[in-house]
Amino acid sequence: MFGIENYLGFIVAAILLNLTPGTDTMYIVTRSVAQGQTAGLYSVLGIISGVLVHTLLAALGLSIILANSPIAFMLVKYLGAGYLCYLGFKMLMASPKPLIANALHDNEVQATNKSLDYKQIYKQGVLTNTFNPKVALFFLAFFPQFIDSSYAHSTLSFLLLGLSFALTGFIWCLCLALLASRFSQRLRDNPSIETVLNKISGIVFIGLGVKLLTEKG
């Protein structure tokens, strides 16, 4: 089917791989715990959008550049690590939110800011996944195992496998976001604890950045 071999085996492997904790999982759980369900959902959409970016790059053969160019790989790696550290420092330095909004105008402003924040969370999820070169290399190493080398339209095969991987990832990440946000709801209802959660989240992001930076390619 479209040059794909053992599709069922691919789905099983994709599910198992998505269940394995990694940078994406930590990003989603951290956002969900610190900032709630909606933030978690936007982080899921961002991460999955990043997966689709990698799918497109792999299908077009651009990810091969990362595999064959140590300079390109290190550049993307440093960008990804730097970006994660930037997110962490940003959360650590964030000012505590006001406890009460007394006026309708204040509520409207807060609603607008939340909307903007969610868009930012989505964008950060996209960049977090896209700037992880190991994801690109994983796609190049994993997907070809399920593609018939004699099939003339391997680009289509890559796209279908990528979409399947993204779908299984979306379902799992969605469950993570919902469970993590519900588990931490009572904690977030306390403003002082919410501030602590944001600080912890910042430390986690910085740790992820350092981990990505120090990992060998």
mmCIF file of C-alpha atoms in Angstrom:
data_model
loop_
_atom_site.group_PDB
_atom_site.id
_atom_site.type_symbol
_atom_site.label_atom_id
_atom_site.label_comp_id
_atom_site.label_asym_id
_atom_site.label_seq_id
_atom_site.Cartn_x
_atom_site.Cartn_y
_atom_site.Cartn_z
ATOM 1 C CA MET A 1 0.000 0.000 0.000
ATOM 2 C CA PHE A 2 1.661 3.198 -1.252
ATOM 3 C CA GLY A 3 5.043 1.526 -0.915
ATOM 4 C CA ILE A 4 4.590 0.908 2.811
ATOM 5 C CA GLU A 5 5.527 -2.489 4.188
ATOM 6 C CA ASN A 6 4.276 -3.914 7.508
ATOM 7 C CA TYR A 7 2.114 -0.885 8.297
ATOM 8 C CA LEU A 8 0.669 -2.540 11.408
ATOM 9 C CA GLY A 9 4.171 -3.110 12.712
ATOM 10 C CA PHE A 10 4.944 0.544 12.101
ATOM 11 C CA ILE A 11 1.884 1.644 14.093
ATOM 12 C CA VAL A 12 2.835 -0.586 17.019
ATOM 13 C CA ALA A 13 6.410 0.729 16.953
ATOM 14 C CA ALA A 14 5.154 4.329 16.666
ATOM 15 C CA ILE A 15 2.925 3.904 19.720
ATOM 16 C CA LEU A 16 5.763 2.418 21.765
ATOM 17 C CA LEU A 17 8.117 5.200 20.695
ATOM 18 C CA ASN A 18 5.565 7.876 21.563
ATOM 19 C CA LEU A 19 5.155 6.326 25.010
ATOM 20 C CA THR A 20 8.892 6.749 25.616
ATOM 21 C CA PRO A 21 9.475 9.970 27.630
ATOM 22 C CA GLY A 22 11.537 12.625 25.886
ATOM 23 C CA THR A 23 11.882 16.373 25.406
ATOM 24 C CA ASP A 24 8.441 16.675 23.808
ATOM 25 C CA THR A 25 6.797 14.784 26.670
ATOM 26 C CA MET A 26 8.488 16.968 29.252
ATOM 27 C CA TYR A 27 7.478 20.131 27.431
ATOM 28 C CA ILE A 28 3.799 19.098 27.325
ATOM 29 C CA VAL A 29 3.641 17.840 30.912
ATOM 30 C CA THR A 30 5.463 20.897 32.236
ATOM 31 C CA ARG A 31 3.156 23.317 30.433
ATOM 32 C CA SER A 32 0.072 21.370 31.524
ATOM 33 C CA VAL A 33 1.088 21.200 35.167
ATOM 34 C CA ALA A 34 2.234 24.809 35.436
ATOM 35 C CA GLN A 35 -0.326 26.566 33.236
ATOM 36 C CA GLY A 36 -3.353 24.338 32.882
ATOM 37 C CA GLN A 37 -5.302 22.300 30.374
ATOM 38 C CA THR A 38 -5.567 24.863 27.590
ATOM 39 C CA ALA A 39 -1.840 25.560 27.711
ATOM 40 C CA GLY A 40 -1.248 21.809 27.587
ATOM 41 C CA LEU A 41 -3.469 21.423 24.529
ATOM 42 C CA TYR A 42 -1.688 24.239 22.701
ATOM 43 C CA SER A 43 1.668 22.676 23.564
ATOM 44 C CA VAL A 44 0.443 19.366 22.107
ATOM 45 C CA LEU A 45 -0.611 21.086 18.879
ATOM 46 C CA GLY A 46 2.778 22.807 18.715
ATOM 47 C CA ILE A 47 4.755 19.606 19.196
ATOM 48 C CA ILE A 48 2.675 17.716 16.624
ATOM 49 C CA SER A 49 3.087 20.584 14.161
ATOM 50 C CA GLY A 50 6.832 20.212 14.651
ATOM 51 C CA VAL A 51 6.520 16.498 13.878
ATOM 52 C CA LEU A 52 4.734 17.408 10.642
ATOM 53 C CA VAL A 53 7.564 19.799 9.779
ATOM 54 C CA HIS A 54 10.071 16.971 10.209
ATOM 55 C CA THR A 55 7.835 14.710 8.140
ATOM 56 C CA LEU A 56 7.825 17.196 5.285
ATOM 57 C CA LEU A 57 11.590 17.738 5.503
ATOM 58 C CA ALA A 58 12.244 14.005 5.524
ATOM 59 C CA ALA A 59 9.894 13.473 2.586
ATOM 60 C CA LEU A 60 11.680 16.165 0.599
ATOM 61 C CA GLY A 61 15.080 14.772 1.522
ATOM 62 C CA LEU A 62 16.217 17.919 3.334
ATOM 63 C CA SER A 63 16.869 16.022 6.571
ATOM 64 C CA ILE A 64 19.676 14.193 4.791
ATOM 65 C CA ILE A 65 21.629 17.438 5.050
ATOM 66 C CA LEU A 66 21.579 17.108 8.836
ATOM 67 C CA ALA A 67 22.684 13.498 8.610
ATOM 68 C CA ASN A 68 25.611 14.274 6.287
ATOM 69 C CA SER A 69 26.696 17.684 7.559
ATOM 70 C CA PRO A 70 28.153 17.833 11.088
ATOM 71 C CA ILE A 71 28.131 21.643 10.920
ATOM 72 C CA ALA A 72 24.421 21.786 10.063
ATOM 73 C CA PHE A 73 23.635 19.245 12.771
ATOM 74 C CA MET A 74 25.542 21.173 15.440
ATOM 75 C CA LEU A 75 23.993 24.475 14.356
ATOM 76 C CA VAL A 76 20.452 23.145 14.717
ATOM 77 C CA LYS A 77 21.408 21.437 17.972
ATOM 78 C CA TYR A 78 22.771 24.668 19.468
ATOM 79 C CA LEU A 79 19.713 26.592 18.317
ATOM 80 C CA GLY A 80 17.408 24.040 19.922
ATOM 81 C CA ALA A 81 19.348 23.921 23.193
ATOM 82 C CA GLY A 82 19.586 27.709 23.320
ATOM 83 C CA TYR A 83 15.881 28.083 22.715
ATOM 84 C CA LEU A 84 14.968 25.665 25.522
ATOM 85 C CA CYS A 85 17.267 27.529 27.909
ATOM 86 C CA TYR A 86 15.699 30.816 26.813
ATOM 87 C CA LEU A 87 12.224 29.483 27.631
ATOM 88 C CA GLY A 88 13.474 28.323 31.014
ATOM 89 C CA PHE A 89 15.022 31.668 31.951
ATOM 90 C CA LYS A 90 11.897 33.446 30.737
ATOM 91 C CA MET A 91 9.712 31.381 33.075
ATOM 92 C CA LEU A 92 12.127 31.840 35.971
ATOM 93 C CA MET A 93 12.135 35.616 35.538
ATOM 94 C CA ALA A 94 8.361 35.951 34.988
ATOM 95 C CA SER A 95 6.600 38.259 37.441
ATOM 96 C CA PRO A 96 3.890 36.748 39.653
ATOM 97 C CA LYS A 97 0.360 37.245 38.310
ATOM 98 C CA PRO A 98 -2.071 39.534 40.180
ATOM 99 C CA LEU A 99 -4.355 37.554 42.487
ATOM 100 C CA ILE A 100 -7.633 39.337 41.655
ATOM 101 C CA ALA A 101 -8.935 41.187 38.608
ATOM 102 C CA ASN A 102 -11.465 43.697 39.972
ATOM 103 C CA ALA A 103 -12.802 45.288 36.838
ATOM 104 C CA LEU A 104 -14.391 44.022 33.643
ATOM 105 C CA HIS A 105 -11.720 45.832 31.650
ATOM 106 C CA ASP A 106 -9.041 43.943 33.531
ATOM 107 C CA ASN A 107 -10.776 40.666 32.745
ATOM 108 C CA GLU A 108 -10.913 41.521 29.040
ATOM 109 C CA VAL A 109 -7.225 42.418 29.028
ATOM 110 C CA GLN A 110 -6.383 39.175 30.796
ATOM 111 C CA ALA A 111 -8.419 37.176 28.267
ATOM 112 C CA THR A 112 -6.533 38.831 25.415
ATOM 113 C CA ASN A 113 -3.187 38.190 27.069
ATOM 114 C CA LYS A 114 -4.117 34.552 27.618
ATOM 115 C CA SER A 115 -4.951 34.203 23.950
ATOM 116 C CA LEU A 116 -1.602 35.683 23.024
ATOM 117 C CA ASP A 117 0.148 33.461 25.561
ATOM 118 C CA TYR A 118 -1.451 30.360 24.102
ATOM 119 C CA LYS A 119 -0.303 31.307 20.627
ATOM 120 C CA GLN A 120 3.177 31.741 22.067
ATOM 121 C CA ILE A 121 3.007 28.341 23.752
ATOM 122 C CA TYR A 122 1.997 26.783 20.427
ATOM 123 C CA LYS A 123 4.886 28.487 18.620
ATOM 124 C CA GLN A 124 7.334 27.416 21.312
ATOM 125 C CA GLY A 125 6.143 23.819 20.954
ATOM 126 C CA VAL A 126 6.733 23.932 17.203
ATOM 127 C CA LEU A 127 10.228 25.344 17.622
ATOM 128 C CA THR A 128 11.114 22.972 20.470
ATOM 129 C CA ASN A 129 10.409 19.967 18.260
ATOM 130 C CA THR A 130 11.695 21.433 14.985
ATOM 131 C CA PHE A 131 15.044 22.487 16.482
ATOM 132 C CA ASN A 132 15.756 19.004 17.805
ATOM 133 C CA PRO A 133 17.995 17.466 15.098
ATOM 134 C CA LYS A 134 17.663 14.021 16.632
ATOM 135 C CA VAL A 135 14.018 13.962 15.550
ATOM 136 C CA ALA A 136 15.061 14.535 11.930
ATOM 137 C CA LEU A 137 17.698 11.821 12.116
ATOM 138 C CA PHE A 138 15.214 9.467 13.780
ATOM 139 C CA PHE A 139 12.776 9.929 10.904
ATOM 140 C CA LEU A 140 15.494 9.164 8.381
ATOM 141 C CA ALA A 141 16.620 6.063 10.257
ATOM 142 C CA PHE A 142 13.212 4.696 11.251
ATOM 143 C CA PHE A 143 10.835 5.364 8.369
ATOM 144 C CA PRO A 144 12.843 3.726 5.531
ATOM 145 C CA GLN A 145 12.594 0.392 7.337
ATOM 146 C CA PHE A 146 8.897 0.341 6.423
ATOM 147 C CA ILE A 147 9.179 1.623 2.849
ATOM 148 C CA ASP A 148 9.643 -0.543 -0.232
ATOM 149 C CA SER A 149 12.934 0.619 -1.770
ATOM 150 C CA SER A 150 11.607 -0.155 -5.243
ATOM 151 C CA TYR A 151 8.543 2.077 -4.846
ATOM 152 C CA ALA A 152 8.785 5.053 -7.188
ATOM 153 C CA HIS A 153 6.969 7.561 -4.946
ATOM 154 C CA SER A 154 8.808 7.281 -1.661
ATOM 155 C CA THR A 155 7.891 10.906 -0.839
ATOM 156 C CA LEU A 156 4.260 9.828 -0.517
ATOM 157 C CA SER A 157 5.295 6.917 1.684
ATOM 158 C CA PHE A 158 7.217 9.257 3.982
ATOM 159 C CA LEU A 159 4.235 11.587 4.235
ATOM 160 C CA LEU A 160 1.789 8.807 5.082
ATOM 161 C CA LEU A 161 4.091 7.336 7.714
ATOM 162 C CA GLY A 162 4.724 10.794 9.146
ATOM 163 C CA LEU A 163 1.006 11.532 9.389
ATOM 164 C CA SER A 164 0.418 8.167 11.065
ATOM 165 C CA PHE A 165 3.221 8.834 13.542
ATOM 166 C CA ALA A 166 1.822 12.311 14.229
ATOM 167 C CA LEU A 167 -1.668 10.900 14.823
ATOM 168 C CA THR A 168 -0.516 8.306 17.358
ATOM 169 C CA GLY A 169 1.641 10.972 18.993
ATOM 170 C CA PHE A 170 -1.276 13.411 19.144
ATOM 171 C CA ILE A 171 -3.527 10.901 20.912
ATOM 172 C CA TRP A 172 -0.879 10.044 23.511
ATOM 173 C CA CYS A 173 0.194 13.651 24.077
ATOM 174 C CA LEU A 174 -3.421 14.736 24.420
ATOM 175 C CA CYS A 175 -3.916 12.162 27.157
ATOM 176 C CA LEU A 176 -0.765 13.395 28.874
ATOM 177 C CA ALA A 177 -1.891 17.018 28.785
ATOM 178 C CA LEU A 178 -5.376 16.255 30.129
ATOM 179 C CA LEU A 179 -4.115 13.998 32.921
ATOM 180 C CA ALA A 180 -1.295 16.327 33.973
ATOM 181 C CA SER A 181 -3.496 19.436 34.004
ATOM 182 C CA ARG A 182 -6.277 17.721 35.967
ATOM 183 C CA PHE A 183 -3.827 16.275 38.469
ATOM 184 C CA SER A 184 -2.334 19.697 39.171
ATOM 185 C CA GLN A 185 -5.549 21.768 39.115
ATOM 186 C CA ARG A 186 -5.770 22.232 42.875
ATOM 187 C CA LEU A 187 -2.138 23.227 43.035
ATOM 188 C CA ARG A 188 -2.606 25.888 40.351
ATOM 189 C CA ASP A 189 -5.629 27.306 42.177
ATOM 190 C CA ASN A 190 -3.202 28.505 44.839
ATOM 191 C CA PRO A 191 -1.359 31.543 43.350
ATOM 192 C CA SER A 192 1.795 31.016 45.407
ATOM 193 C CA ILE A 193 2.030 27.374 44.339
ATOM 194 C CA GLU A 194 1.391 28.377 40.727
ATOM 195 C CA THR A 195 4.407 30.682 40.910
ATOM 196 C CA VAL A 196 6.531 27.841 42.287
ATOM 197 C CA LEU A 197 5.337 25.542 39.487
ATOM 198 C CA ASN A 198 6.380 28.122 36.900
ATOM 199 C CA LYS A 199 9.835 28.364 38.478
ATOM 200 C CA ILE A 200 10.174 24.584 38.504
ATOM 201 C CA SER A 201 9.073 24.515 34.870
ATOM 202 C CA GLY A 202 11.787 27.029 34.029
ATOM 203 C CA ILE A 203 14.410 24.822 35.652
ATOM 204 C CA VAL A 204 13.104 21.790 33.726
ATOM 205 C CA PHE A 205 13.369 23.640 30.396
ATOM 206 C CA ILE A 206 16.912 24.755 31.158
ATOM 207 C CA GLY A 207 17.764 21.155 32.089
ATOM 208 C CA LEU A 208 16.339 19.923 28.778
ATOM 209 C CA GLY A 209 18.402 22.503 26.916
ATOM 210 C CA VAL A 210 21.595 21.450 28.685
ATOM 211 C CA LYS A 211 20.775 17.788 28.074
ATOM 212 C CA LEU A 212 20.281 18.404 24.344
ATOM 213 C CA LEU A 213 23.507 20.412 24.216
ATOM 214 C CA THR A 214 25.626 17.770 25.928
ATOM 215 C CA GLU A 215 24.197 14.750 24.107
ATOM 216 C CA LYS A 216 26.435 13.213 21.499
ATOM 217 C CA GLY A 217 25.075 13.174 17.966
#
